[in-house]
CSV table of C-alpha atoms in Angstrom, one decimal:
chain,number,residue,atom,x,y,z
A,1,MET,CA,87.2,86.1,129.7
A,2,ASN,CA,86.9,88.7,127.8
A,3,GLU,CA,91.2,90.6,127.8
A,4,ASN,CA,89.2,94.1,130.0
A,5,GLU,CA,87.7,91.5,132.3
A,6,GLU,CA,88.6,91.6,135.8
A,7,ILE,CA,90.2,88.4,137.7
A,8,PRO,CA,88.3,87.4,139.2
A,9,LYS,CA,89.4,86.4,143.0
A,10,ALA,CA,89.4,83.5,145.2
A,11,LEU,CA,90.5,83.4,149.5
A,12,VAL,CA,91.2,79.9,150.1
A,13,VAL,CA,90.8,80.2,154.2
A,14,GLY,CA,93.3,77.4,155.4
A,15,GLY,CA,96.5,76.3,153.9
A,16,SER,CA,96.9,71.8,154.4
A,17,ILE,CA,96.1,70.0,151.4
A,18,ALA,CA,92.4,70.6,150.7
A,19,GLY,CA,93.6,74.4,150.7
A,20,ILE,CA,96.0,74.3,148.7
A,21,SER,CA,94.1,71.4,146.3
A,22,CYS,CA,92.2,74.2,145.7
A,23,ALA,CA,94.6,76.8,145.0
A,24,HIS,CA,95.8,74.4,142.3
A,25,THR,CA,92.8,74.0,140.7
A,26,LEU,CA,91.3,77.5,141.2
A,27,ILE,CA,94.4,79.2,139.7
A,28,LYS,CA,93.8,76.1,136.7
A,29,ALA,CA,90.6,77.7,136.1
A,30,GLY,CA,91.4,81.5,136.0
A,31,TRP,CA,91.1,82.6,139.5
A,32,ASN,CA,93.6,84.7,141.4
A,33,VAL,CA,93.8,83.0,144.9
A,34,GLN,CA,95.0,84.3,148.2
A,35,ILE,CA,95.8,81.2,151.5
A,36,LEU,CA,94.8,82.3,154.5
A,37,GLU,CA,96.9,80.1,157.0
A,38,LYS,CA,97.5,80.4,160.9
A,39,SER,CA,100.5,78.4,161.4
A,40,THR,CA,103.3,80.6,160.7
A,41,THR,CA,105.1,79.1,158.0
A,42,PRO,CA,105.3,75.9,156.1
A,43,PRO,CA,105.2,72.8,157.5
A,44,THR,CA,108.4,70.0,156.8
A,45,GLY,CA,108.7,67.2,156.6
A,46,SER,CA,109.5,65.1,159.6
A,47,SER,CA,110.0,61.7,160.8
A,48,THR,CA,106.8,62.4,162.7
A,49,GLY,CA,103.6,63.4,161.4
A,50,ALA,CA,100.1,60.8,159.7
A,51,GLY,CA,100.6,59.0,156.3
A,52,LEU,CA,98.0,58.1,154.3
A,53,GLY,CA,96.5,56.8,151.2
A,54,LEU,CA,96.4,58.2,147.7
A,55,ASP,CA,93.2,56.4,145.3
A,56,PRO,CA,94.0,56.3,141.3
A,57,LEU,CA,92.1,58.9,140.7
A,58,SER,CA,93.3,61.5,143.6
A,59,GLN,CA,97.0,59.8,142.2
A,60,SER,CA,95.9,61.2,138.1
A,61,LEU,CA,94.7,64.3,139.8
A,62,ILE,CA,97.3,65.5,141.6
A,63,GLN,CA,99.9,64.0,138.7
A,64,SER,CA,97.9,66.8,136.3
A,65,TRP,CA,99.1,69.4,139.2
A,66,LEU,CA,102.4,69.1,138.6
A,67,SER,CA,105.4,69.9,136.0
A,68,ASP,CA,107.0,66.6,136.8
A,69,PRO,CA,104.2,64.1,137.4
A,70,HIS,CA,106.9,60.9,138.0
A,71,ARG,CA,107.9,63.6,141.0
A,72,LEU,CA,103.7,61.8,142.8
A,73,LEU,CA,105.9,58.2,142.1
A,74,GLN,CA,109.3,59.2,143.5
A,75,SER,CA,107.4,60.5,146.8
A,76,THR,CA,105.0,57.9,147.1
A,77,LEU,CA,104.7,53.9,147.5
A,78,SER,CA,102.9,51.4,145.7
A,79,LEU,CA,99.6,49.7,147.8
A,80,THR,CA,98.4,47.1,145.9
A,81,VAL,CA,97.0,44.4,149.2
A,82,ASP,CA,94.6,45.5,151.7
A,83,GLN,CA,94.5,42.9,154.1
A,84,ASN,CA,93.0,42.2,157.4
A,85,HIS,CA,93.8,39.9,160.5
A,86,ALA,CA,92.0,38.3,162.9
A,87,THR,CA,94.8,38.0,165.5
A,88,THR,CA,94.4,36.0,169.2
A,89,ASP,CA,95.0,37.4,173.0
A,90,GLY,CA,96.7,36.2,175.0
A,91,GLU,CA,100.3,34.0,175.4
A,92,THR,CA,99.6,32.4,172.2
A,93,LYS,CA,98.8,35.5,169.6
A,94,GLY,CA,98.4,34.1,166.9
A,95,ARG,CA,97.0,35.5,163.2
A,96,ARG,CA,95.0,34.0,160.5
A,97,ILE,CA,93.2,36.3,157.1
A,98,LEU,CA,90.2,37.4,157.4
A,99,THR,CA,90.1,38.7,153.9
A,100,ARG,CA,92.3,39.6,151.0
A,101,ASP,CA,91.9,42.2,148.0
A,102,GLU,CA,95.0,42.1,145.3
A,103,ASN,CA,94.0,44.7,143.3
A,104,PHE,CA,93.6,47.8,146.1
A,105,ASN,CA,95.7,50.1,143.9
A,106,PHE,CA,96.6,53.1,146.2
A,107,ARG,CA,99.9,54.8,147.0
A,108,ALA,CA,101.0,55.7,150.5
A,109,ALA,CA,102.2,58.9,151.8
A,110,LEU,CA,103.4,61.2,154.7
A,111,TRP,CA,101.5,63.8,155.0
A,112,ALA,CA,104.3,66.0,155.0
A,113,ASP,CA,106.0,64.9,152.2
A,114,LEU,CA,102.7,65.3,149.7
A,115,HIS,CA,101.7,68.7,151.3
A,116,GLY,CA,105.3,70.0,150.4
A,117,LEU,CA,105.1,68.4,146.6
A,118,LEU,CA,102.2,70.0,146.0
A,119,TYR,CA,103.5,73.4,147.7
A,120,ASN,CA,106.4,73.5,145.9
A,121,GLU,CA,104.5,73.4,142.5
A,122,LEU,CA,102.8,77.2,143.9
A,123,PRO,CA,104.0,80.7,143.6
A,124,SER,CA,104.7,81.4,147.0
A,125,GLU,CA,103.7,84.8,146.8
A,126,ILE,CA,99.7,83.6,147.3
A,127,PHE,CA,100.4,82.1,150.8
A,128,LEU,CA,99.3,84.5,153.8
A,129,TRP,CA,101.1,83.1,156.9
A,130,GLY,CA,100.2,83.1,160.3
A,131,HIS,CA,97.0,85.2,159.3
A,132,GLN,CA,93.7,83.8,160.8
A,133,PHE,CA,90.6,84.2,160.1
A,134,LEU,CA,88.4,86.5,161.8
A,135,SER,CA,84.9,87.0,159.7
A,136,PHE,CA,83.4,88.4,156.6
A,137,SER,CA,81.0,90.0,155.1
A,138,LYS,CA,78.9,90.8,151.8
A,139,SER,CA,78.5,93.6,149.9
A,140,GLU,CA,74.8,94.9,149.3
A,141,ASP,CA,74.7,92.9,145.8
A,142,LYS,CA,76.2,90.0,147.0
A,143,ALA,CA,78.6,89.9,144.2
A,144,SER,CA,82.1,90.2,146.8
A,145,MET,CA,82.8,89.9,150.2
A,146,LYS,CA,85.4,91.5,152.4
A,147,ILE,CA,87.2,88.9,155.2
A,148,THR,CA,88.9,90.1,158.4
A,149,ALA,CA,92.2,88.6,159.2
A,150,ARG,CA,94.2,88.5,161.5
A,151,VAL,CA,97.8,89.1,161.7
A,152,LEU,CA,99.2,86.6,164.8
A,153,GLN,CA,103.1,87.8,164.2
A,154,THR,CA,101.8,91.9,165.5
A,155,ASP,CA,98.1,91.7,165.8
A,156,GLU,CA,97.3,93.6,163.0
A,157,ILE,CA,93.4,93.6,161.5
A,158,ILE,CA,93.9,93.3,157.5
A,159,GLU,CA,90.9,93.3,155.4
A,160,ILE,CA,91.1,91.3,152.3
A,161,VAL,CA,88.4,91.5,149.4
A,162,ALA,CA,87.3,89.2,147.7
A,163,ASP,CA,84.6,87.3,145.0
A,164,LEU,CA,85.1,83.5,146.0
A,165,LEU,CA,85.2,82.5,149.8
A,166,VAL,CA,86.5,78.6,150.0
A,167,GLY,CA,86.5,77.1,153.7
A,168,ALA,CA,89.2,75.1,153.6
A,169,ASP,CA,89.8,75.2,157.6
A,170,GLY,CA,89.2,71.6,158.8
A,171,CYS,CA,87.1,69.9,161.0
A,172,LEU,CA,86.5,72.6,163.0
A,173,SER,CA,86.0,75.1,160.4
A,174,SER,CA,85.4,78.4,161.5
A,175,VAL,CA,84.2,79.5,158.2
A,176,LEU,CA,81.5,77.0,158.7
A,177,GLN,CA,80.6,78.0,162.4
A,178,THR,CA,79.8,81.0,160.8
A,179,PHE,CA,76.7,79.7,159.1
A,180,LEU,CA,75.9,76.8,161.9
A,181,PRO,CA,77.7,77.6,164.9
A,182,ASN,CA,76.1,75.0,167.0
A,183,PHE,CA,76.6,72.0,164.3
A,184,LYS,CA,79.4,69.8,166.7
A,185,LEU,CA,81.8,67.3,165.5
A,186,ARG,CA,80.1,63.6,167.1
A,187,TYR,CA,83.1,61.7,169.0
A,188,SER,CA,83.3,58.1,167.3
A,189,GLY,CA,83.5,56.2,170.9
A,190,TYR,CA,87.1,55.6,170.7
A,191,CYS,CA,90.7,57.1,170.1
A,192,ALA,CA,93.8,56.2,167.9
A,193,TRP,CA,97.8,56.4,168.8
A,194,ARG,CA,99.5,56.8,165.9
A,195,GLY,CA,102.9,57.3,165.3
A,196,VAL,CA,106.1,56.6,162.2
A,197,LEU,CA,108.5,55.1,162.6
A,198,ASP,CA,112.1,56.0,161.3
A,199,PHE,CA,114.3,52.8,160.2
A,200,SER,CA,116.2,54.6,157.6
A,201,GLU,CA,119.5,54.0,159.7
A,202,ASN,CA,118.7,51.0,161.5
A,203,GLU,CA,116.9,49.2,158.7
A,204,ASN,CA,118.9,45.7,159.7
A,205,SER,CA,117.5,45.9,163.6
A,206,ASP,CA,115.9,42.8,164.9
A,207,THR,CA,112.7,44.9,165.1
A,208,ILE,CA,113.0,45.7,161.0
A,209,VAL,CA,114.2,42.2,160.6
A,210,GLY,CA,111.4,41.1,162.8
A,211,ILE,CA,108.5,43.3,161.6
A,212,ARG,CA,109.2,42.3,158.3
A,213,LYS,CA,109.2,38.2,158.8
A,214,ALA,CA,105.7,39.3,160.8
A,215,TYR,CA,104.1,41.7,158.1
A,216,PRO,CA,106.2,39.9,155.2
A,217,GLU,CA,104.5,41.7,152.8
A,218,LEU,CA,105.3,45.5,154.0
A,219,GLY,CA,105.8,48.1,151.1
A,220,LYS,CA,103.0,46.4,149.3
A,221,CYS,CA,100.0,45.3,151.4
A,222,LEU,CA,97.8,47.7,153.6
A,223,TYR,CA,98.0,45.9,157.3
A,224,PHE,CA,94.9,45.8,159.2
A,225,ASP,CA,94.9,43.3,162.2
A,226,LEU,CA,91.5,43.5,164.6
A,227,GLY,CA,92.0,41.8,168.0
A,228,SER,CA,88.7,42.4,170.6
A,229,ALA,CA,87.5,45.4,170.4
A,230,THR,CA,89.8,47.1,168.9
A,231,HIS,CA,92.2,47.1,166.0
A,232,ILE,CA,95.7,48.4,164.6
A,233,VAL,CA,96.4,49.5,161.2
A,234,LEU,CA,100.2,49.0,159.4
A,235,TYR,CA,101.8,50.3,155.6
A,236,GLU,CA,105.1,51.0,154.8
A,237,LEU,CA,106.2,55.0,153.9
A,238,PRO,CA,108.4,56.2,151.2
A,239,LYS,CA,112.4,56.9,152.7
A,240,LYS,CA,112.2,54.1,155.2
A,241,LYS,CA,109.3,54.4,157.6
A,242,LEU,CA,106.5,52.9,159.3
A,243,ASN,CA,103.1,54.5,159.5
A,244,TRP,CA,101.0,52.7,162.3
A,245,ILE,CA,97.7,53.4,164.1
A,246,TRP,CA,96.3,51.5,167.2
A,247,TYR,CA,92.4,52.3,167.5
A,248,ILE,CA,90.9,51.9,171.3
A,249,ASN,CA,88.1,52.6,172.1
A,250,GLN,CA,87.1,55.3,175.2
A,251,PRO,CA,85.2,58.4,176.4
A,252,GLU,CA,85.6,61.1,175.2
A,253,PRO,CA,88.9,62.9,176.6
A,254,GLN,CA,88.5,66.6,177.3
A,255,LEU,CA,90.4,68.7,174.6
A,256,LYS,CA,92.6,71.2,175.2
A,257,GLY,CA,93.3,74.5,172.1
A,258,ASN,CA,91.1,74.3,168.5
A,259,SER,CA,92.8,70.6,168.0
A,260,VAL,CA,91.6,67.2,167.5
A,261,THR,CA,95.0,65.4,168.4
A,262,MET,CA,96.5,64.5,172.3
A,263,ARG,CA,100.4,65.6,173.4
A,264,VAL,CA,101.2,62.8,175.3
A,265,GLN,CA,103.2,62.3,178.8
A,266,ASP,CA,105.6,59.7,178.9
A,267,GLU,CA,103.9,57.8,181.1
A,268,MET,CA,101.0,57.6,178.9
A,269,VAL,CA,103.6,56.3,176.4
A,270,ARG,CA,104.7,53.4,178.8
A,271,LYS,CA,101.2,52.0,180.1
A,272,MET,CA,100.0,52.3,176.4
A,273,HIS,CA,103.3,50.3,175.4
A,274,LYS,CA,102.8,47.5,178.8
A,275,GLN,CA,98.8,47.5,177.0
A,276,ALA,CA,100.0,46.8,173.7
A,277,GLU,CA,102.4,43.8,175.2
A,278,LYS,CA,99.1,42.1,175.9
A,279,VAL,CA,97.2,42.8,172.5
A,280,TRP,CA,99.7,43.1,169.9
A,281,VAL,CA,102.3,40.4,168.8
A,282,PRO,CA,105.7,41.2,169.4
A,283,GLU,CA,107.3,42.5,166.3
A,284,PHE,CA,104.5,45.2,166.4
A,285,THR,CA,104.7,46.0,170.1
A,286,ARG,CA,108.8,46.1,170.0
A,287,VAL,CA,107.7,49.1,166.6
A,288,LEU,CA,105.2,50.8,169.1
A,289,LYS,CA,108.4,51.8,171.3
A,290,GLU,CA,110.7,52.4,169.6
A,291,THR,CA,109.0,55.1,167.7
A,292,LYS,CA,109.9,58.4,168.7
A,293,GLU,CA,106.5,61.1,170.1
A,294,PRO,CA,103.6,58.8,169.1
A,295,PHE,CA,100.5,61.2,169.4
A,296,ILE,CA,96.9,60.5,170.2
A,297,ASN,CA,94.6,61.3,167.7
A,298,VAL,CA,90.9,61.3,169.0
A,299,ILE,CA,88.5,60.7,166.3
A,300,TYR,CA,85.6,62.7,165.3
A,301,ASP,CA,83.7,63.0,162.2
A,302,ARG,CA,80.1,64.6,161.8
A,303,ASN,CA,76.6,64.2,160.5
A,304,PRO,CA,76.8,64.7,156.8
A,305,LEU,CA,75.7,68.8,155.6
A,306,GLU,CA,72.7,69.6,153.5
A,307,GLN,CA,74.6,72.0,152.3
A,308,LEU,CA,78.2,72.7,150.7
A,309,VAL,CA,77.3,76.7,149.4
A,310,TRP,CA,76.5,79.5,151.1
A,311,ASP,CA,76.0,82.0,148.6
A,312,ASN,CA,79.8,83.0,147.2
A,313,VAL,CA,81.4,80.7,150.3
A,314,VAL,CA,81.7,77.1,149.5
A,315,LEU,CA,83.4,74.3,151.6
A,316,VAL,CA,86.0,71.7,150.5
A,317,GLY,CA,88.0,68.8,152.3
A,318,ASP,CA,87.5,68.1,156.4
A,319,ALA,CA,85.1,71.0,156.5
A,320,ALA,CA,82.5,70.1,154.3
A,321,HIS,CA,82.7,66.7,155.2
A,322,PRO,CA,85.4,65.1,158.2
A,323,THR,CA,85.1,61.6,158.2
A,324,THR,CA,86.8,58.8,160.4
A,325,PRO,CA,89.8,57.5,159.2
A,326,HIS,CA,89.2,54.0,158.0
A,327,GLY,CA,88.0,54.3,154.6
A,328,LEU,CA,91.3,56.2,153.9
A,329,ARG,CA,88.8,59.0,153.0
A,330,SER,CA,89.8,62.3,154.0
A,331,THR,CA,93.1,63.6,151.6
A,332,ASN,CA,90.9,61.9,148.8
A,333,MET,CA,88.0,63.5,149.1
A,334,SER,CA,89.7,66.7,149.7
A,335,ILE,CA,91.4,66.4,146.8
A,336,LEU,CA,88.6,65.7,144.0
A,337,ASP,CA,87.0,68.5,146.3
A,338,ALA,CA,88.7,70.4,144.9
A,339,ALA,CA,89.0,68.8,141.4
A,340,VAL,CA,85.4,69.1,140.9
A,341,LEU,CA,85.3,72.6,142.3
A,342,GLY,CA,87.7,74.0,139.7
A,343,LYS,CA,86.3,72.5,137.1
A,344,CYS,CA,82.7,73.4,137.8
A,345,LEU,CA,84.6,77.2,138.3
A,346,GLU,CA,86.2,77.1,134.3
A,347,LYS,CA,82.8,75.3,132.7
A,348,TRP,CA,80.7,78.6,134.3
A,349,GLY,CA,83.0,81.1,134.3
A,350,PRO,CA,83.2,84.1,137.1
A,351,ASP,CA,79.9,85.6,135.6
A,352,ASN,CA,77.9,82.2,137.0
A,353,LEU,CA,79.5,81.8,140.1
A,354,GLN,CA,76.1,80.5,141.5
A,355,SER,CA,75.7,78.1,138.9
A,356,ALA,CA,78.8,77.2,138.9
A,357,LEU,CA,79.2,76.4,143.1
A,358,ALA,CA,75.5,74.9,142.3
A,359,GLU,CA,76.8,72.3,140.6
A,360,TYR,CA,79.8,71.5,142.7
A,361,GLN,CA,77.2,71.1,145.9
A,362,SER,CA,75.3,68.3,143.1
A,363,VAL,CA,77.8,66.7,142.6
A,364,ARG,CA,80.0,66.0,145.5
A,365,LEU,CA,77.1,66.2,148.0
A,366,PRO,CA,75.5,62.4,147.8
A,367,VAL,CA,78.7,61.6,147.5
A,368,SER,CA,81.1,62.3,150.6
A,369,SER,CA,77.7,62.5,152.8
A,370,LYS,CA,77.4,58.5,152.2
A,371,GLN,CA,81.5,58.0,152.5
A,372,VAL,CA,81.3,59.9,155.9
A,373,LEU,CA,78.2,56.8,157.0
A,374,HIS,CA,80.1,54.1,155.7
A,375,SER,CA,83.5,54.7,156.8
A,376,ARG,CA,81.8,55.3,160.1
A,377,TYR,CA,80.3,51.8,160.1
A,378,MET,CA,83.4,50.4,158.9
A,379,GLY,CA,84.9,52.1,162.1
A,380,ARG,CA,82.5,50.2,164.2
A,381,LEU,CA,82.6,47.1,163.2
A,382,LYS,CA,86.2,46.9,163.2
A,383,GLN,CA,85.8,48.4,166.5
A,384,GLY,CA,83.2,45.6,167.7
A,385,LEU,CA,80.8,48.4,168.5
A,386,ALA,CA,77.3,48.5,168.4
A,387,LEU,CA,75.9,48.0,165.1
A,388,PRO,CA,72.2,48.1,163.6
A,389,ASP,CA,70.6,45.4,163.2
A,390,ARG,CA,73.4,42.5,163.8
A,391,GLU,CA,74.9,41.8,166.4
A,392,PRO,CA,79.0,43.5,166.8
A,393,PHE,CA,81.6,42.3,165.0
A,394,ASN,CA,83.8,39.6,165.9
A,395,PRO,CA,86.8,38.2,164.3
A,396,ARG,CA,87.6,35.4,165.9
A,397,VAL,CA,83.9,34.4,164.6
A,398,ALA,CA,83.0,36.1,161.3
A,399,THR,CA,82.0,34.1,157.9
A,400,PRO,CA,83.1,34.6,155.3
A,401,ASP,CA,80.4,37.1,154.0
A,402,ASN,CA,80.8,38.8,156.7
A,403,CYS,CA,85.0,39.3,156.5
A,404,LEU,CA,83.9,40.9,152.9
A,405,GLU,CA,82.7,43.7,154.7
A,406,LEU,CA,86.3,44.6,156.3
A,407,GLN,CA,87.6,45.9,152.7
A,408,GLN,CA,88.2,49.0,151.8
A,409,LYS,CA,85.9,49.2,148.5
A,410,ASN,CA,83.0,48.1,149.7
A,411,ILE,CA,82.7,52.6,150.0
A,412,PRO,CA,80.2,53.7,148.3
A,413,PHE,CA,81.8,55.7,145.1
A,414,PHE,CA,85.1,54.1,145.6
A,415,ASN,CA,85.5,54.1,141.8
A,416,ASP,CA,83.3,56.9,140.8
A,417,VAL,CA,84.9,59.9,138.5
A,418,PRO,CA,82.8,62.5,138.0
A,419,GLN,CA,81.8,63.2,134.4
A,420,LEU,CA,83.4,67.2,134.6
A,421,ILE,CA,86.7,65.7,136.0
A,422,ASP,CA,87.1,62.2,133.3
A,423,ALA,CA,88.8,63.9,130.9
A,424,THR,CA,91.5,65.2,132.9
A,425,ARG,CA,91.9,61.8,133.6
A,426,LYS,CA,92.2,60.1,131.3
A,427,SER,CA,95.0,62.7,129.6
A,428,ILE,CA,98.0,62.3,131.7
């Protein structure tokens, strides 16, 4: 860029992992970045929240954004095995291995820890906390735009001028609603009870000794137990925590507010515990009972979009492609979106913004669309729901070939590295 040229400005709506990943890559590409986030303060690490799995490409990209790449390894645990079991109901709850992949090479992280790791590497002044995106208008030549936002603490309306608007505001994206107001989320047919058990102060308790005996490779294995029209996920997180998810088929619940999670009453939790006793091994049920503040996540995705770019507006992360969690894709897609967008902007320069955004869309749209649809298929498979052209999956009678469909590595583009960022990855 010529020294006399003005540095281009990007406004990112959303300060979650997708948004702060974009901040890293756009700053590296030479852009000024500001992040608009309606939460009033940065999230802090806690024992509640959600776990996630980072694939090898995401690990490499995150390390390239950190001043000390080893901090990612210090704040995550290795997941080298992807294993699926069949579980039987009744008095004797037996488990048998359906499929096992020992070359998984993911890492487990707590969402808040990963967010904090990325957030702390960014200049604090780029964040506008407690600001709600309202609308935007384009200049006559479409070269820039004016974004309006509400300061939640004072109700003041402010305006921000930017050359690029990045919608990283999640599956209920207000930016997307501007263009497609009737394009809704699609309910999957099931919800998930979720929780994180912090056992840092009682790691020798009967519950922890028992769960380690029942699941002896905790600390390196991503476990799936499949029952009758239900399944659970279990894996260990850093700092002596266990992440668990229990998927249950049910009609779509009525949500309150702008969220896909539900707070639960004590009576709902007690009923969940009783149901778990009927379905799962007692060691897992005890983990559920000792978890503080479990919550319900209503599982949605969306049919793939036909575009991710409108003039100077681009979508990333769950705003672009909300997906069910069965392929461990949501965070990984967000990180890769950010990396590709940054590389496209760097390659084409600010004078060729439309070419940069067109290339971003051409690289990411086919990949994310297929991954959303495959994650949807995997969810229906593991939940025993209707499948196209075949009977619902039954883990108790499934053939070995059928069981291979359960593996994470079957997702399209599982090991794909876009040419744009291949050089970046190899330099780490």
